[in-house]
Tab-separated table of C-alpha atoms in Angstrom:
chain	number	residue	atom	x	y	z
A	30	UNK	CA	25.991	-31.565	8.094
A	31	UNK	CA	27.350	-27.967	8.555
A	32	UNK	CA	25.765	-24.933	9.956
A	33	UNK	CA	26.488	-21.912	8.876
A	34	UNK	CA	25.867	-18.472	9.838
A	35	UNK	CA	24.205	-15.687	7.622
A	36	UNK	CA	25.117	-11.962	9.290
A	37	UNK	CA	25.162	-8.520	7.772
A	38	UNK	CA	27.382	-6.150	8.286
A	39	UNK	CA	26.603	-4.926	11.957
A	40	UNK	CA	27.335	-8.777	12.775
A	41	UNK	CA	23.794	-9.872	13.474
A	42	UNK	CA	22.807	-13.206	12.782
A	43	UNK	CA	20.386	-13.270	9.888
A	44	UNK	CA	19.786	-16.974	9.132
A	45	UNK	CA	21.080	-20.292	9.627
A	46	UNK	CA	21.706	-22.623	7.339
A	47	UNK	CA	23.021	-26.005	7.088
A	48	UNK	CA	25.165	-27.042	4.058
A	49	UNK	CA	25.878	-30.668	2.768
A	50	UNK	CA	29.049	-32.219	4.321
A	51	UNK	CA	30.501	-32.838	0.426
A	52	UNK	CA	30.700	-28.703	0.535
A	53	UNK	CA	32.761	-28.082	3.001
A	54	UNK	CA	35.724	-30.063	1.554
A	55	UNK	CA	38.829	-28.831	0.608
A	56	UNK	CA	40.583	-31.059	-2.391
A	57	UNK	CA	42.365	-32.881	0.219
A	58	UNK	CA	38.999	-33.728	2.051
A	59	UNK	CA	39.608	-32.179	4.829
A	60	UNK	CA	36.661	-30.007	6.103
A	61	UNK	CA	37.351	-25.870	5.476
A	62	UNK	CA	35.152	-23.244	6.452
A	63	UNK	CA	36.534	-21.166	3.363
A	64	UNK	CA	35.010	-23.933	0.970
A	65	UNK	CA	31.788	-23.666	2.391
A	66	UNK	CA	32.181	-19.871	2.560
A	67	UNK	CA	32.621	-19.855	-1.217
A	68	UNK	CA	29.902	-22.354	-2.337
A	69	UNK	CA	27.363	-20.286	-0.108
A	70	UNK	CA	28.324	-16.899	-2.166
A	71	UNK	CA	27.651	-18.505	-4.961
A	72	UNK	CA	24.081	-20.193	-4.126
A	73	UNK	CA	22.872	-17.511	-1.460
A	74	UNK	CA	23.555	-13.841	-3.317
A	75	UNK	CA	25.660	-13.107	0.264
A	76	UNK	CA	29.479	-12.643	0.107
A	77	UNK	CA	31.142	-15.290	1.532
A	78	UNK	CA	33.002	-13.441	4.874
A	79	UNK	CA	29.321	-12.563	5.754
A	80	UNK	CA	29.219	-16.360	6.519
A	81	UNK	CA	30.393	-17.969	9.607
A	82	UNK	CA	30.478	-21.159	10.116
A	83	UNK	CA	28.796	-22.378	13.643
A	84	UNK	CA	28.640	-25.744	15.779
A	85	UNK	CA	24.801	-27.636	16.462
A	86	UNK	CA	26.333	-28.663	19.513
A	87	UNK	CA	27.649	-25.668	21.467
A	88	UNK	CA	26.588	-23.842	24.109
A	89	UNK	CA	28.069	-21.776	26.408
A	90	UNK	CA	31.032	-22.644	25.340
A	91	UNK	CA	30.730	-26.261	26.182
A	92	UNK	CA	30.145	-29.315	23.457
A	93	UNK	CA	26.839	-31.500	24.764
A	94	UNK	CA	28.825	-34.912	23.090
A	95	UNK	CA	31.713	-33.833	25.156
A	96	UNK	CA	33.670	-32.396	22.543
A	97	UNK	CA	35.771	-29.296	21.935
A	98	UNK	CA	33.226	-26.792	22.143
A	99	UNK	CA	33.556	-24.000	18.609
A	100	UNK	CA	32.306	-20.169	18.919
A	101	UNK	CA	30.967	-20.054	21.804
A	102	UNK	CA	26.755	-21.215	21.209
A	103	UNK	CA	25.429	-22.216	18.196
A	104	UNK	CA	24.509	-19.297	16.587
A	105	UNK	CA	20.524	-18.427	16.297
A	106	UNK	CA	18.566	-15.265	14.306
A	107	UNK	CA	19.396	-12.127	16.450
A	108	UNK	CA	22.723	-13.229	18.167
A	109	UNK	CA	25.796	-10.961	17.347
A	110	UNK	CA	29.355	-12.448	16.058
A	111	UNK	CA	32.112	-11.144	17.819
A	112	UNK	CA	35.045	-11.988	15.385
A	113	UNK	CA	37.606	-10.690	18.424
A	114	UNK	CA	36.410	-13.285	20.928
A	115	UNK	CA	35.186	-15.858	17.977
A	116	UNK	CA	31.954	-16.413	19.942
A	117	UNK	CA	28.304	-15.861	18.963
A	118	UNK	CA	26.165	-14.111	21.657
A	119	UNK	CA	22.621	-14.228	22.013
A	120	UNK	CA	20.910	-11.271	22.862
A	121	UNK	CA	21.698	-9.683	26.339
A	122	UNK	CA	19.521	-10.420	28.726
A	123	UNK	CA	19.247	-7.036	30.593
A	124	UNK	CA	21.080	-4.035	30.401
A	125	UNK	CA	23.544	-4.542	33.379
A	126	UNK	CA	24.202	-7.898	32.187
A	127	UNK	CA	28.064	-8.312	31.267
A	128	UNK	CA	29.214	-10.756	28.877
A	129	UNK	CA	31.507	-13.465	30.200
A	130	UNK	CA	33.687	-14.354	27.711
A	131	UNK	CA	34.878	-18.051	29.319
A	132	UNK	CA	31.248	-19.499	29.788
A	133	UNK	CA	30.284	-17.304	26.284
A	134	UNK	CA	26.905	-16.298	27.990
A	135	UNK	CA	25.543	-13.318	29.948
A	136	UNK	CA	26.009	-12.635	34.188
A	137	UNK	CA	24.421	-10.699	36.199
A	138	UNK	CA	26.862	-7.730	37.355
A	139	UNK	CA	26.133	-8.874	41.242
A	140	UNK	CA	26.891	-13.111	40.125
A	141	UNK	CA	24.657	-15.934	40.109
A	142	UNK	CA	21.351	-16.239	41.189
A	143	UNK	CA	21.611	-17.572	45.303
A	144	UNK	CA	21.035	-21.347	45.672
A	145	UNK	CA	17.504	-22.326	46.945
A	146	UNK	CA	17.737	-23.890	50.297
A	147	UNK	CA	16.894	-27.154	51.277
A	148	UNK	CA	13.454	-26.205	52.592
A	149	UNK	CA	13.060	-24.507	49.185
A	150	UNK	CA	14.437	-27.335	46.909
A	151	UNK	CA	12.093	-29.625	49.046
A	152	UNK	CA	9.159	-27.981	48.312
A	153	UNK	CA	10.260	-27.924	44.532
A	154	UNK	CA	10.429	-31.569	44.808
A	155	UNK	CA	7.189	-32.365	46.273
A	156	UNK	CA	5.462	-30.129	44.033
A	157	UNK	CA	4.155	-27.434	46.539
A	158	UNK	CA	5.262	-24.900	45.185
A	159	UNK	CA	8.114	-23.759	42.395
A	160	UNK	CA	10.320	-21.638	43.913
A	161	UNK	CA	13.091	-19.780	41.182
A	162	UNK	CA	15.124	-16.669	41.360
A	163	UNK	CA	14.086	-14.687	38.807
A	164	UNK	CA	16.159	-10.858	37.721
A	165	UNK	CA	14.697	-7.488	38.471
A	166	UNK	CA	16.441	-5.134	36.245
A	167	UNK	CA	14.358	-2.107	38.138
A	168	UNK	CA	15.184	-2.891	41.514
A	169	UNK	CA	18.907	-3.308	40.302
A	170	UNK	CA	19.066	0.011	38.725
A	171	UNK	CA	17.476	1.015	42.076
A	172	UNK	CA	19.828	-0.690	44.364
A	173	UNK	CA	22.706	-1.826	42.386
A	174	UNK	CA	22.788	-4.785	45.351
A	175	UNK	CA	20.102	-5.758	44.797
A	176	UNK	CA	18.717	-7.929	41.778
A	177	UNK	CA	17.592	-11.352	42.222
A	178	UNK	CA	14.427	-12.091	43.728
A	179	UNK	CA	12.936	-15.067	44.914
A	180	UNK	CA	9.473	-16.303	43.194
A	181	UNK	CA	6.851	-18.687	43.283
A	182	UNK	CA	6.360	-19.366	40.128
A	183	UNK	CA	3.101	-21.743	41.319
A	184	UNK	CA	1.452	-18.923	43.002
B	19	UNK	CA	-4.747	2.375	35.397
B	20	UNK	CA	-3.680	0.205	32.293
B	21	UNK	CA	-3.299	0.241	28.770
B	22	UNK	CA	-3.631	-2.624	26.094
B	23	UNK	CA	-3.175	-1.938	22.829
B	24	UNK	CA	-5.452	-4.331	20.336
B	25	UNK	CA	-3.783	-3.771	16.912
B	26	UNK	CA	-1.609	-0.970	14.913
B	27	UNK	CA	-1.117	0.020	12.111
B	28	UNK	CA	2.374	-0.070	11.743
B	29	UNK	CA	4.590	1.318	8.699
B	30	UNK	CA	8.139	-0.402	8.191
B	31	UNK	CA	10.634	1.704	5.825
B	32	UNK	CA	14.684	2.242	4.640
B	33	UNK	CA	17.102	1.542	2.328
B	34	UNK	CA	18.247	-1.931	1.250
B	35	UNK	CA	21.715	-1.900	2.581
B	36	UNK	CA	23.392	-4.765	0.665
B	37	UNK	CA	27.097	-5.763	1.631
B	38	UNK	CA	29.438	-3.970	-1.299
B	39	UNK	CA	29.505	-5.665	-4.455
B	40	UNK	CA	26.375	-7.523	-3.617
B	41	UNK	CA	23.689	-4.830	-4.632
B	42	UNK	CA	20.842	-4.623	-6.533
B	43	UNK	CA	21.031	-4.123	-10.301
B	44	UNK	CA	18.394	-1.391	-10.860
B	45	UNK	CA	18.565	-1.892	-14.682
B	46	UNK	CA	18.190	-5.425	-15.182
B	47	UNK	CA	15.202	-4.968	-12.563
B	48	UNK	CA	14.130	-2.198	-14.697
B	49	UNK	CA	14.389	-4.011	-17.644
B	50	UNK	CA	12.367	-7.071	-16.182
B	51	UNK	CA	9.812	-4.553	-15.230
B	52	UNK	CA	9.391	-3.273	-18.559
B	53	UNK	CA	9.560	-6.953	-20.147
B	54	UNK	CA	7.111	-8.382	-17.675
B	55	UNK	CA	4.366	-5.071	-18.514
B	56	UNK	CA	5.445	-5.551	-22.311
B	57	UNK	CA	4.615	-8.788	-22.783
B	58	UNK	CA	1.498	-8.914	-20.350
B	59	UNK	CA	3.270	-11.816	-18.075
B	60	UNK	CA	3.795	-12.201	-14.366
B	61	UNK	CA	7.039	-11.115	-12.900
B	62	UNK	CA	9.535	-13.431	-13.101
B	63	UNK	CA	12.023	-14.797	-10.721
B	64	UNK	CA	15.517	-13.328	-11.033
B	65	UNK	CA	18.523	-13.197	-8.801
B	66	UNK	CA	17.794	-9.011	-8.516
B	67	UNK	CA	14.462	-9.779	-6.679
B	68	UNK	CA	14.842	-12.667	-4.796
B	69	UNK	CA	17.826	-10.012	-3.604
B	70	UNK	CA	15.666	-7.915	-2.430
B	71	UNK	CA	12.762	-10.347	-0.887
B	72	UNK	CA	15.656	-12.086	1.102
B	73	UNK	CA	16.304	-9.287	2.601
B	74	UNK	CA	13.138	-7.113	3.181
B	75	UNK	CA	12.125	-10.973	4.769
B	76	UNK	CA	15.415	-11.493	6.647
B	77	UNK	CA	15.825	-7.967	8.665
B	78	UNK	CA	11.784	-7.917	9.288
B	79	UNK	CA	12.498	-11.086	11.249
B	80	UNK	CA	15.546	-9.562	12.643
B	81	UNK	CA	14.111	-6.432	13.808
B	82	UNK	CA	10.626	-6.892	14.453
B	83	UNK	CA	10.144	-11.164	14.719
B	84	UNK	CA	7.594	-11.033	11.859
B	85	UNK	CA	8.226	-13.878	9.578
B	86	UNK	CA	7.221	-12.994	6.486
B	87	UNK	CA	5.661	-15.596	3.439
B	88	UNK	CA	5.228	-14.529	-0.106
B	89	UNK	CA	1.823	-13.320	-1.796
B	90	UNK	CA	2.788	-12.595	-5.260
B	91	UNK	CA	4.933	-9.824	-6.845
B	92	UNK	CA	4.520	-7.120	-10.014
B	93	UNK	CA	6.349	-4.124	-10.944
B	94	UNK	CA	4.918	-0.719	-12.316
B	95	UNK	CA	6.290	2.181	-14.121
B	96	UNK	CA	4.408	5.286	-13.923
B	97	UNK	CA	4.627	7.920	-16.535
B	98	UNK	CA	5.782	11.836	-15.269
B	99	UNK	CA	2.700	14.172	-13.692
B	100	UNK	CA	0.434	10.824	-12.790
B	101	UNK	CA	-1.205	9.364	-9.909
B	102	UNK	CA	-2.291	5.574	-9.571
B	103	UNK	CA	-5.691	4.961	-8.955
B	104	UNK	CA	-6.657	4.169	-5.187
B	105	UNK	CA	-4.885	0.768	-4.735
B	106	UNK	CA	-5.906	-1.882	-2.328
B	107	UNK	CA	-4.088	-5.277	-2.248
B	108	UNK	CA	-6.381	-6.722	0.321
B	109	UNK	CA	-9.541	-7.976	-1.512
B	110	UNK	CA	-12.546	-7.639	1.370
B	111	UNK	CA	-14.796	-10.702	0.085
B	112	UNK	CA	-11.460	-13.039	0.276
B	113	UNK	CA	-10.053	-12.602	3.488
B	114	UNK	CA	-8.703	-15.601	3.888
B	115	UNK	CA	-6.507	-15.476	0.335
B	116	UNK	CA	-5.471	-11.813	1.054
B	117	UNK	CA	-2.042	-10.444	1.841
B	118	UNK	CA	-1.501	-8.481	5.423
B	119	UNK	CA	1.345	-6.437	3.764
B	120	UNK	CA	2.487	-4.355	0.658
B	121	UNK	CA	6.062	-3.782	-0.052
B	122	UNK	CA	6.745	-1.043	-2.492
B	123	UNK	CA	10.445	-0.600	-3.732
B	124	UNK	CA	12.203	1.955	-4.986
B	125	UNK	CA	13.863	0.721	-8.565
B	126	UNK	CA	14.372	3.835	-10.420
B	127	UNK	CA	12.347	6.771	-8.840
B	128	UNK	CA	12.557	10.588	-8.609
B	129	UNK	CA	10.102	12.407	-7.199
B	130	UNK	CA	7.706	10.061	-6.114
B	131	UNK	CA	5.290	10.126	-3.437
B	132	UNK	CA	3.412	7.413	-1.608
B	133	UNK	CA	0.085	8.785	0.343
B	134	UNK	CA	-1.320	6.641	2.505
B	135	UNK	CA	-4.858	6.437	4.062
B	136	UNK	CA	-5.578	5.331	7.273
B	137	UNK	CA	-8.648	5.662	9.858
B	138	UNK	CA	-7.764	7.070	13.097
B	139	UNK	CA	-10.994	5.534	15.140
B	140	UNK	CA	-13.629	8.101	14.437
B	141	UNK	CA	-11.004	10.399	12.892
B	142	UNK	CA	-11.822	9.317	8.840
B	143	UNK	CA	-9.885	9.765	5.456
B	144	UNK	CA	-6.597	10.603	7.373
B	145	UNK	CA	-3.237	10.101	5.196
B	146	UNK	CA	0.127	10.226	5.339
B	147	UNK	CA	2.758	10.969	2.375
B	148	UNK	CA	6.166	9.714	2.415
B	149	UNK	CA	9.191	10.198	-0.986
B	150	UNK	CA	9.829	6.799	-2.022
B	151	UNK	CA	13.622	7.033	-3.173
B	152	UNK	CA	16.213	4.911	-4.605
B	153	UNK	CA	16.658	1.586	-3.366
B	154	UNK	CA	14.266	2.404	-0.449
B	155	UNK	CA	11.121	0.403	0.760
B	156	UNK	CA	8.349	0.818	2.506
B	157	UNK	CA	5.867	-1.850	4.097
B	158	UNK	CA	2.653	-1.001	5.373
B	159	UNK	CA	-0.840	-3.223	5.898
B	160	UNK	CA	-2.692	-4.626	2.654
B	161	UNK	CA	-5.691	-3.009	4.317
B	162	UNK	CA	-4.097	0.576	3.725
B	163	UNK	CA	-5.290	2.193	0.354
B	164	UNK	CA	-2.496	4.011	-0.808
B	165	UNK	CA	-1.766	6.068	-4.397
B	166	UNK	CA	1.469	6.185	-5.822
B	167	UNK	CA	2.350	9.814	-7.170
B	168	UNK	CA	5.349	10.648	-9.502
B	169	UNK	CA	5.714	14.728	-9.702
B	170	UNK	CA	7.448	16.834	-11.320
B	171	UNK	CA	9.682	14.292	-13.001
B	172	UNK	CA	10.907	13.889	-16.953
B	173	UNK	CA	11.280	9.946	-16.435
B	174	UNK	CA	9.531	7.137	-15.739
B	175	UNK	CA	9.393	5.955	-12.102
B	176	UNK	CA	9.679	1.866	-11.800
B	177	UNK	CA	8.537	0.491	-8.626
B	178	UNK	CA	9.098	-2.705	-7.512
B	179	UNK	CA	5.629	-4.645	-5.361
B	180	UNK	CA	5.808	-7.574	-3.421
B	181	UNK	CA	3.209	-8.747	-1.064
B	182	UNK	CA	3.194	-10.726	2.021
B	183	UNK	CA	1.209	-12.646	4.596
B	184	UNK	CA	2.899	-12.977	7.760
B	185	UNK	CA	2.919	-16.428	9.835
């Protein structure tokens, strides 16, 4: 099966839908987003560059079968297409978050979260608690050092 | 100190901004209007409506995650200098079978007017009146009364109604 996009004109993601494989095919057989593009206008009322087509089994810009990964994530109601980078975004996260185009997915502007230590990632594991580091967008805009803050999420 | 807020009463309205070449035909939904009132028959599925409820449902979703499900559908024509009656699409001894919203559309309008009546807690028989134009909608709870006005006009105004529950 294919997926396909539905977006309007600001690029949002309206809809997914998945077309038959047998629609997709050029005369030669060869899979072509245009042909699915085209049979979509004509069944959905939608012109067909408002279509885009998008892969089940991307995210962050890595395949889960191993495969070459296409746009980015597979697209969802509310991302945004970017037709520059030829990625789909989900929403951003917070408002300092940047996009990073190689991992197609949002980062904090001060990096990754720290890692837990081992004292932390034992207590995880024994089920004690459920320690995480979780954003605060306040204390960011605050203290743009500042950001991630370690949690309890058992507590 | 907190604040929760139990329920509103919210209003949802705009134009239907289809992509270029993809828009509404007012006159054939004018014409099934007229043919549906004419012959005393429901409203019948065309590629003009289903238009429009794709994407009144589509951008609700988008904007405001309310996913909305068809109640039924009917459009009206008023004749110049008339009110409706007081409308109500929710029907208070069927709950259950009721809509939660009322779409009104905008086919072919010119000075019309949509009052709407609300209750502001103790605050009774409030309303508020917005111009329904051209290809605009507006959306508002099936528990609103409302009365569609067309002033001042030489024409008939067509209006396009589609009600929803929401899931």
């Amino acid at each position: 099966m294919a997926h396909f996009a539905k977006i309007n004109e600001n690029n949002e993601v309206l809809h997914v839908l998945t077309v038959n494989n047998k629609d997709v095919l050029n005369s030669n057989q060869q899979e072509e987003e245009s042909v699915g593009q085209t049979y979509l206008e004509t069944h959905n009322n939608w012109p067909a560059h408002l279509w885009i087509q998008t892969s089940y089994n991307t995210i962050n810009n890595t395949h889960i079968n191993g495969g070459t990964p296409f746009r980015g994530n597979y697209a969802a109601t509310g991302y945004t297409w970017d037709s520059t980078n030829q990625i789909f975004w989900s929403p951003q996260p917070y408002s300092s978050w940047v996009k990073h185009i190689s991992t197609a997915s949002w980062k904090s502007p001060i990096g990754d979260a720290p890692d837990l230590t081992d004292a932390q990632t034992a207590e995880n594991t024994a089920g004690t608690h459920k320690w995480v580091y979780v954003w605060n967008e306040t204390a960011y805009q605050a203290d743009n050092t500042n950001g991630w803050e370690l949690t309890n999420t058992l507590a | 100190m907190h604040k929760k807020v139990l329920t509103e009463q919210a209003l949802y309205f705009g134009d239907v901004k289809m992509p270029k070449g993809f828009e509404i035909n007012h006159d054939k939904l004018k014409a099934d209007i007229l043919q549906a009132n004419i012959e005393n028959n429901d409203f019948k599925f065309s590629k003009n409506w289903d238009k429009l409820n794709t994407f009144i449902r589509e951008h609700i979703n988008l904007r405001y995650q309310i996913n909305l499900v068809n109640k039924s559908t009917w459009g009206n024509f008023l004749k110049p200098f008339t009110n409706t009656e007081p409308l109500l699409e929710v029907d208070p001894v069927d709950l259950r079978n009721s809509p939660d919203f009322v779409l009104l559309y905008g086919v072919q309008v010119k000075n019309c007017f949509i009052r709407i009546y609300y209750e502001d807690n103790r605050r009774k028989g409030r309303s508020w009146d917005i111009e329904l134009k051209n290809n605009m909608f507006i959306m508002f709870p099936s528990t609103n009364t409302y009365i569609i006005r067309n002033k001042k006009n030489e024409d008939l105004n067509f209006i396009q109604t589609i009600t929803y529950e929401y899931i």
